[in-house]
Structure formats: C-alpha cells, structure tokens
Tab-separated table of C-alpha atoms in Angstrom:
chain	number	residue	atom	x	y	z
Q	263	SER	CA	218.439	109.660	202.543
Q	264	PRO	CA	220.015	112.409	204.710
Q	265	VAL	CA	218.689	115.916	204.634
Q	266	LEU	CA	220.862	118.731	205.631
Q	267	ARG	CA	219.385	122.237	206.274
Q	268	TYR	CA	221.285	125.426	206.499
Q	269	ASP	CA	221.514	127.298	209.776
Q	270	VAL	CA	223.736	129.911	211.121
Q	271	GLY	CA	226.681	128.684	213.054
Q	272	PHE	CA	229.101	130.160	215.595
Q	273	ASP	CA	232.481	131.876	215.088
Q	274	ALA	CA	235.704	130.996	216.857
Q	275	GLN	CA	234.649	133.252	219.922
Q	276	GLY	CA	231.424	131.235	220.266
Q	277	ARG	CA	229.268	134.077	219.000
Q	278	ARG	CA	226.557	133.726	216.339
Q	279	SER	CA	228.023	134.310	213.018
Q	280	ASP	CA	226.640	137.301	210.918
Q	281	PRO	CA	226.481	136.335	207.222
Q	282	ARG	CA	226.445	139.893	206.240
Q	283	THR	CA	230.051	140.310	207.522
Q	284	ASP	CA	231.322	136.873	207.599
Q	285	PRO	CA	231.558	135.079	204.301
Q	286	SER	CA	232.204	131.633	205.941
Q	287	ALA	CA	228.678	131.779	207.181
Q	288	ARG	CA	227.122	132.096	203.713
Q	289	TYR	CA	227.660	128.320	202.672
Q	290	MET	CA	226.971	124.791	203.872
Q	291	PHE	CA	230.324	123.304	202.562
Q	292	ASN	CA	233.591	124.884	201.537
Q	293	VAL	CA	236.186	122.956	199.590
Q	294	LYS	CA	239.728	124.464	199.456
Q	295	SER	CA	242.029	121.421	198.723
Q	296	GLY	CA	241.913	117.748	198.397
Q	297	THR	CA	238.684	115.964	197.240
Q	298	LEU	CA	235.337	115.939	198.742
Q	299	THR	CA	232.793	113.386	197.651
Q	300	LEU	CA	229.049	113.516	198.754
Q	301	GLU	CA	226.714	110.882	197.751
Q	302	GLY	CA	222.837	110.792	198.183
Q	303	PHE	CA	222.571	114.074	200.142
Q	304	ARG	CA	219.685	116.584	200.043
Q	305	LEU	CA	221.029	120.072	200.779
Q	306	GLN	CA	218.481	122.551	201.512
Q	307	MET	CA	219.702	126.085	201.459
Q	308	ASP	CA	217.010	128.185	202.860
Q	309	PRO	CA	218.417	130.879	205.222
Q	310	SER	CA	215.968	133.237	207.164
Q	311	LYS	CA	215.047	136.337	205.359
Q	312	ALA	CA	215.895	138.277	208.463
Q	313	LEU	CA	219.595	137.559	207.840
Q	314	GLY	CA	219.412	139.999	204.957
Q	315	THR	CA	220.455	139.661	201.252
Q	316	VAL	CA	223.982	138.323	200.956
Q	317	PRO	CA	225.432	136.017	198.169
Q	318	TRP	CA	224.334	132.645	199.585
Q	319	VAL	CA	226.147	129.483	198.300
Q	320	GLY	CA	225.152	125.841	198.861
Q	321	ILE	CA	228.756	124.487	198.301
Q	322	SER	CA	231.795	126.790	197.703
Q	323	VAL	CA	234.747	125.552	195.922
Q	324	GLU	CA	237.870	127.519	196.065
Q	325	GLY	CA	240.307	124.739	195.087
Q	326	GLY	CA	240.762	121.072	195.052
Q	327	LYS	CA	238.089	118.799	193.763
Q	328	LEU	CA	234.287	118.327	194.407
Q	329	ARG	CA	232.371	115.353	193.428
Q	330	LEU	CA	228.687	115.099	193.873
Q	331	LEU	CA	226.538	111.891	193.126
Q	332	ASN	CA	222.877	111.699	193.358
Q	333	CYS	CA	222.576	114.883	195.474
Q	334	SER	CA	220.184	117.662	195.376
Q	335	ILE	CA	220.805	121.403	196.388
Q	336	SER	CA	217.726	123.362	196.545
Q	337	GLU	CA	216.031	126.441	198.019
Q	338	GLY	CA	212.410	127.399	198.459
Q	339	ASN	CA	212.230	130.888	199.979
Q	340	ARG	CA	213.936	132.620	197.076
Q	341	GLN	CA	216.974	134.043	198.934
Q	342	GLY	CA	219.065	133.851	195.706
Q	343	MET	CA	221.846	131.071	196.369
Q	344	ALA	CA	224.313	129.696	193.972
Q	345	ALA	CA	223.900	125.985	194.429
Q	346	VAL	CA	227.659	125.417	193.524
Q	347	ALA	CA	230.041	128.407	193.355
Q	348	VAL	CA	233.606	127.832	192.060
Q	349	THR	CA	235.896	130.663	192.969
Q	350	GLY	CA	239.381	129.322	192.362
Q	351	PRO	CA	241.361	126.626	190.244
Q	352	ALA	CA	239.222	123.455	190.885
Q	353	ASP	CA	237.869	120.329	189.303
Q	354	VAL	CA	234.091	119.877	189.835
Q	355	GLU	CA	232.188	116.598	188.812
Q	356	LEU	CA	228.458	116.660	189.324
Q	357	LYS	CA	226.572	113.497	188.336
Q	358	ASN	CA	222.790	112.597	188.761
Q	359	CYS	CA	222.236	115.676	190.674
Q	360	LEU	CA	219.370	118.303	190.954
Q	361	PHE	CA	220.251	121.981	191.481
Q	362	VAL	CA	216.817	123.891	192.118
Q	363	GLY	CA	216.335	127.612	192.752
Q	364	GLY	CA	218.619	130.648	193.389
Q	365	ARG	CA	220.411	133.150	191.220
Q	366	ALA	CA	222.226	130.409	189.424
Q	367	ALA	CA	222.706	126.571	189.576
Q	368	ILE	CA	226.424	126.814	188.891
Q	369	GLU	CA	228.364	129.959	189.397
Q	370	ILE	CA	232.105	130.146	188.219
Q	371	LYS	CA	234.619	132.826	188.861
Q	372	THR	CA	237.434	132.339	186.427
Q	373	THR	CA	240.414	132.815	188.659
Q	374	GLY	CA	242.459	129.827	187.254
Q	375	SER	CA	242.256	126.589	185.358
Q	376	GLU	CA	238.762	125.239	186.183
Q	377	ARG	CA	237.074	122.111	184.789
Q	378	VAL	CA	233.291	121.648	185.577
Q	379	PHE	CA	231.762	118.332	184.286
Q	380	ILE	CA	227.860	117.968	184.720
Q	381	ASP	CA	226.354	114.687	183.683
Q	382	THR	CA	222.696	113.531	183.821
Q	383	SER	CA	221.537	116.387	186.045
Q	384	VAL	CA	218.809	118.975	186.175
Q	385	LEU	CA	219.670	122.718	186.383
Q	386	PHE	CA	216.498	124.600	187.429
Q	387	SER	CA	217.372	128.162	188.345
Q	388	ASN	CA	217.271	131.729	187.187
Q	389	THR	CA	220.433	131.277	185.516
Q	390	GLY	CA	221.740	127.841	184.528
Q	391	ILE	CA	225.476	128.504	184.554
Q	392	ASP	CA	226.858	132.010	185.371
Q	393	ILE	CA	230.505	132.778	184.364
Q	394	LEU	CA	232.038	135.634	186.281
Q	395	PRO	CA	235.298	137.341	186.235
Q	396	GLY	CA	237.539	136.684	189.096
Q	397	ALA	CA	240.298	138.803	190.705
Q	398	ALA	CA	242.432	138.135	187.569
Q	399	PRO	CA	241.805	136.570	184.145
Q	400	GLY	CA	241.964	132.931	184.578
Q	401	GLN	CA	243.401	130.166	182.376
Q	402	GLU	CA	241.135	128.115	180.333
Q	403	LEU	CA	237.763	127.054	181.616
Q	404	GLN	CA	236.462	123.708	180.480
Q	405	LEU	CA	232.780	123.303	180.829
Q	406	GLU	CA	231.229	120.065	179.913
Q	407	LEU	CA	227.449	119.021	179.969
Q	408	SER	CA	226.256	115.570	179.255
Q	409	ARG	CA	222.483	114.384	179.202
Q	410	CYS	CA	221.176	117.157	181.314
Q	411	ALA	CA	218.053	119.315	181.509
Q	412	VAL	CA	218.416	123.019	181.845
Q	413	GLN	CA	215.404	125.223	182.637
Q	414	ALA	CA	216.091	128.890	183.292
Q	415	ASN	CA	215.546	132.391	182.388
Q	416	GLU	CA	219.098	132.428	180.996
Q	417	ALA	CA	220.738	129.091	180.287
Q	418	PHE	CA	224.169	130.792	180.280
Q	419	SER	CA	225.544	134.104	181.346
Q	420	ILE	CA	229.176	134.999	180.511
Q	421	ARG	CA	230.415	138.068	181.999
Q	422	ASP	CA	234.038	137.286	182.059
Q	423	PRO	CA	235.541	139.369	179.194
Q	424	LYS	CA	238.936	137.540	178.706
Q	425	THR	CA	239.295	133.974	180.002
Q	426	PRO	CA	239.174	131.381	177.196
Q	427	ILE	CA	236.149	129.219	177.614
Q	428	LYS	CA	235.479	125.636	176.019
Q	429	ILE	CA	232.009	124.395	176.211
Q	430	ASN	CA	231.097	120.771	175.222
Q	431	SER	CA	227.367	120.184	175.340
Q	432	GLN	CA	226.142	116.558	174.510
Q	433	GLY	CA	222.485	115.531	174.538
Q	434	VAL	CA	221.152	118.468	176.610
Q	435	ALA	CA	217.669	119.942	176.576
Q	436	TYR	CA	217.779	123.726	176.962
Q	437	TYR	CA	214.388	125.238	177.850
Q	438	ALA	CA	214.963	128.868	178.589
Q	439	GLU	CA	213.888	132.402	177.745
Q	440	ALA	CA	217.332	132.943	176.292
Q	441	LEU	CA	220.265	130.637	175.599
Q	442	GLY	CA	222.462	133.638	176.792
Q	443	SER	CA	221.697	137.325	176.444
Q	444	ASN	CA	225.211	137.911	177.818
Q	445	PHE	CA	227.057	135.196	175.996
Q	446	LEU	CA	229.289	136.728	173.543
Q	447	ARG	CA	232.226	139.034	173.887
Q	448	SER	CA	231.608	141.159	170.839
Q	449	ARG	CA	228.644	142.015	168.531
Q	450	SER	CA	229.496	139.630	165.777
Q	451	ALA	CA	232.127	137.040	166.862
Q	452	ALA	CA	232.717	134.254	169.476
Q	453	GLU	CA	235.960	135.664	170.619
Q	454	GLY	CA	237.530	133.397	173.165
Q	455	ILE	CA	234.715	130.977	173.279
Q	456	GLN	CA	234.515	127.476	171.733
Q	457	TRP	CA	231.307	125.482	171.480
Q	458	THR	CA	231.082	121.911	170.509
Q	459	GLY	CA	228.277	119.469	170.882
Q	460	GLU	CA	225.699	116.976	169.381
Q	461	HIS	CA	222.137	115.803	169.807
Q	462	ASN	CA	221.110	118.981	171.786
Q	463	LEU	CA	217.597	120.378	171.790
Q	464	TYR	CA	216.794	124.063	172.056
Q	465	ASP	CA	213.441	125.556	173.102
Q	466	VAL	CA	214.619	129.226	173.572
Q	467	LYS	CA	212.795	132.448	172.794
Q	468	LYS	CA	216.142	134.284	172.315
Q	469	TRP	CA	219.465	132.905	171.396
Q	470	VAL	CA	222.672	134.582	172.322
Q	471	GLY	CA	223.663	138.210	172.596
Q	472	TYR	CA	226.195	140.805	173.498
Q	473	GLN	CA	225.502	142.805	176.665
Q	474	GLY	CA	221.828	142.093	176.374
Q	475	THR	CA	221.554	142.786	172.585
Q	476	PRO	CA	220.448	139.707	170.575
Q	477	LEU	CA	222.783	138.655	167.611
Q	478	ALA	CA	220.396	139.005	164.753
Q	479	THR	CA	222.137	136.390	162.611
Q	480	ILE	CA	221.345	133.643	165.112
Q	481	LYS	CA	217.544	132.836	165.146
Q	482	ASP	CA	217.202	128.970	165.001
Q	483	ALA	CA	219.378	125.799	165.253
Q	484	LYS	CA	220.597	125.966	161.670
Q	485	SER	CA	222.159	129.435	162.070
Q	486	TRP	CA	223.394	128.429	165.582
Q	487	ARG	CA	225.450	125.558	163.835
Q	488	ARG	CA	226.554	127.884	161.230
Q	489	PHE	CA	227.857	130.424	163.714
Q	490	TRP	CA	230.150	127.744	165.340
Q	491	GLY	CA	231.313	126.138	162.039
Q	492	GLU	CA	228.809	123.106	162.068
Q	493	THR	CA	230.318	121.933	165.417
Q	494	ASP	CA	226.743	121.253	166.834
Q	495	ALA	CA	225.626	119.602	163.518
Q	496	SER	CA	222.782	117.376	165.109
Q	497	GLY	CA	221.371	120.147	167.286
Q	498	ASP	CA	217.709	120.971	166.735
Q	499	SER	CA	215.081	123.613	167.561
Q	500	ARG	CA	212.046	121.978	169.099
Q	501	ILE	CA	209.264	122.666	171.520
Q	502	ILE	CA	210.246	121.007	174.875
Q	503	THR	CA	207.579	119.914	177.209
Q	504	PHE	CA	208.695	118.357	180.410
Q	505	SER	CA	206.312	116.074	182.510
Q	506	GLY	CA	206.098	118.546	185.407
Q	507	LYS	CA	205.384	121.568	183.346
Q	508	ARG	CA	206.870	123.769	185.874
Q	509	ARG	CA	207.110	127.609	185.126
Q	510	HIS	CA	210.411	129.517	185.161
Q	511	GLY	CA	211.022	130.386	188.705
Q	512	ALA	CA	208.579	128.015	190.360
Q	513	PHE	CA	211.141	126.629	192.710
Q	514	SER	CA	210.418	124.399	195.698
Q	515	LEU	CA	212.233	121.855	197.908
Q	516	ASP	CA	210.118	118.998	196.650
Q	517	VAL	CA	211.146	119.293	192.794
Q	518	SER	CA	211.963	115.793	191.544
Q	519	ALA	CA	213.796	114.532	188.437
Q	520	ASP	CA	210.459	113.029	187.134
Q	521	ASP	CA	209.299	116.769	186.564
Q	522	PHE	CA	212.063	117.057	183.765
Q	523	GLU	CA	211.487	113.889	181.769
Q	524	PHE	CA	210.078	114.586	178.287
Q	525	SER	CA	206.287	114.438	178.402
Q	526	SER	CA	204.994	111.221	176.592
Q	527	THR	CA	202.707	113.512	174.446
Q	528	SER	CA	205.479	116.025	173.444
Q	529	GLN	CA	207.216	116.162	170.166
Q	530	VAL	CA	210.546	115.550	171.729
Q	531	TYR	CA	209.556	112.323	173.352
Q	532	GLY	CA	211.248	110.233	170.665
Q	533	SER	CA	214.575	111.906	171.420
Q	534	ARG	CA	214.789	110.803	175.189
Q	535	ARG	CA	217.346	108.101	174.507
Q	536	ARG	CA	220.030	110.614	173.303
Q	537	CYS	CA	218.882	113.892	174.982
Q	538	GLY	CA	217.736	115.108	178.422
Q	539	VAL	CA	217.877	113.276	181.696
Q	540	ASN	CA	216.841	109.778	182.500
Q	541	PRO	CA	214.943	110.431	185.871
Q	542	VAL	CA	215.247	106.989	187.125
Q	543	PHE	CA	218.850	107.540	188.217
Q	544	VAL	CA	218.706	111.221	189.169
Q	545	GLY	CA	218.480	112.498	192.690
Q	546	PRO	CA	218.865	111.153	196.186
Q	547	GLY	CA	216.753	108.522	197.845
Q	548	TYR	CA	215.531	105.498	195.973
Q	549	ASN	CA	217.191	106.684	192.680
Q	550	TYR	CA	220.530	106.779	194.281
Q	551	THR	CA	219.917	103.125	195.510
Q	552	LEU	CA	219.047	102.094	191.933
Q	553	PHE	CA	222.226	103.644	190.532
Q	554	ARG	CA	224.460	101.951	193.200
Q	555	GLU	CA	223.160	98.623	191.936
Q	556	GLY	CA	224.369	99.248	188.332
Q	557	PHE	CA	227.764	99.002	186.661
Q	558	ASP	CA	228.267	102.757	186.437
Q	559	TYR	CA	228.643	103.130	190.183
Q	560	SER	CA	231.885	101.053	189.960
Q	561	ALA	CA	233.311	103.367	187.518
Q	562	TRP	CA	232.247	106.384	189.698
Q	563	LYS	CA	234.150	104.889	192.505
Q	564	GLU	CA	237.465	104.663	190.699
Q	565	GLU	CA	238.389	107.989	192.240
Q	566	PRO	CA	241.473	107.087	194.399
Q	567	ALA	CA	240.410	106.490	197.979
Q	568	SER	CA	243.344	108.310	199.348
Q	569	ALA	CA	242.137	111.552	197.827
Q	570	THR	CA	238.487	111.184	198.788
Q	571	ALA	CA	236.690	112.468	201.912
Q	572	ALA	CA	233.377	110.529	201.519
Q	573	LEU	CA	230.491	111.450	203.780
C-alpha cells in the first residue's frame, strides 16, 4: 500500500526547482508517450503554501496513455491541484480510483484527439471535469463515465468553444450545486456537444447553463432528457445521500470510497446495483487486494505488456 507525497525536487544543475517558474516541478508524474500504468498507489499532492499559488497537478498527461487502477490522488491543504490534467492527444483509463480535492478532479485541454474513460471511481472536487481550450481547437474529445460518484460544486465545466465533445454517462450519481453552469456553447442549443447515457441519478440545484446563466427550459430529469432527444431515457432526479455525508469542499487525505456509498436509509439505496460506486473495490489497500482476486483484474491486464511501464 505505497504512499507517495509531493516534494520539490532539483533541476539539472542540482538546484532546488521553483514551481513558480518551472512547470516540471508542479506535478508528481508526467506522461509524454508510451503507456504508464499505476496500481494501488496513494498520491498525496500537498505542496507547501510557501511555494505560492501555481497550477498544481497530480499526474500530467501530454500524450501517450495513462492507466490508473485502484489509486487515489488527494490533497488536504487546499492548494488547488488538478488530480489528472490532460494537455495533449492522449488515452486515459481510470478505474476504481478516488480523486479528492483541488480545483478539478480531471482537467482536459483539448489540443488533439483525447479519450478519457472513468470507471467505478469517485470524483470529489470543486469541479468534477473541467474542459479547457488548448493552444488550438482539438479533434473530437471522447469522455466516458461508468458507475461513478461525482460530488462537486460543478460536475462539469466546458470552456472550450469549438472542439466536438461526446459524453457517455452510464450509472453515475451526480451530487452537485450545478451540473454545469458553463456547459453549453449557446443560450439555447447543445452546439458541438453530444450526451448519451442511462441509469444516471441527478441531485443538482441547477442544471446546465451558458456562461453562468442557467438554461430555463432544463429544470428536472424529464426536461434534461428532452433536451438531448431522449438519449438519457432512464435518468432520474433524486435526493442523493452518501454514507459519509461530506459537505462540498470538505477535502482530506483520509477520504475513503465508503463515504460515497448510498446511505442505507436514503431513497436511492435501491438503485445501488446500477448506479454509483461499489466501494468494496474502489481505492488502494485492501480494496485493491480484493479486486486483484476477481475475474475483472485479468481483463485489466490485457493491455500489451510491451507498451506498459508498471510500477
């Protein structure tokens, strides 16, 4: 059950790096090509406040492929990290993971053809998924979420005005102040954005909007389905109560997946077999051991060994 904690390293001349001027000192891992696979790690991204305010990142992905299994990336001192930041054409697969704290759980700059697949994971951050414009409009972004729990002030923020985006959401529990105040690219239509899904649950005070202004025609799950042409036909608006009952922004290094299981006394408890996370297999430590003993671990390992740098 390894724990890796961020600390400032040294540059090529042997001097202490300065994260304010050296971008390579702002993250714990950086993927540029090939495939990096991490299993069972706890990454704690808690830089000293004395280092100043910079765009901290847990794992930076500029290209290649990142695969995380039963890992956690967390912060406790509110320095505003992005747990995973994708800044170039890349393939990202996140399974049975926890992303806790920071400005965003997943941050994507659309500079190329990106695919991000998130399965059976917890996104507990100020923004769940933040999509930003890159240096140039990218090709299509494919974003897939399956059996996840998202607790955030904003579940989605889409600030890229041009890149085509496909979102497929299957069995995700959204507990947020807003599903996305900056989600749409116009005041009335879903230009360049495609949403499909089923068995999602929504506990949101506000749905989606354009540049912070809510779209008045979307006010519940029924109008949400209608907006997308009934592509999320089984989605429902329900009051979600997680077992941990954590407030938005109550981040800490000891958050566990058990905190995001549906409370046994909640109205959504009966939906737990098709929506939300199964905490038994989420996160490092004993949960990782349990997952390795099952059949699904063999499927995970099918990634060609020649392309994988496993730690």
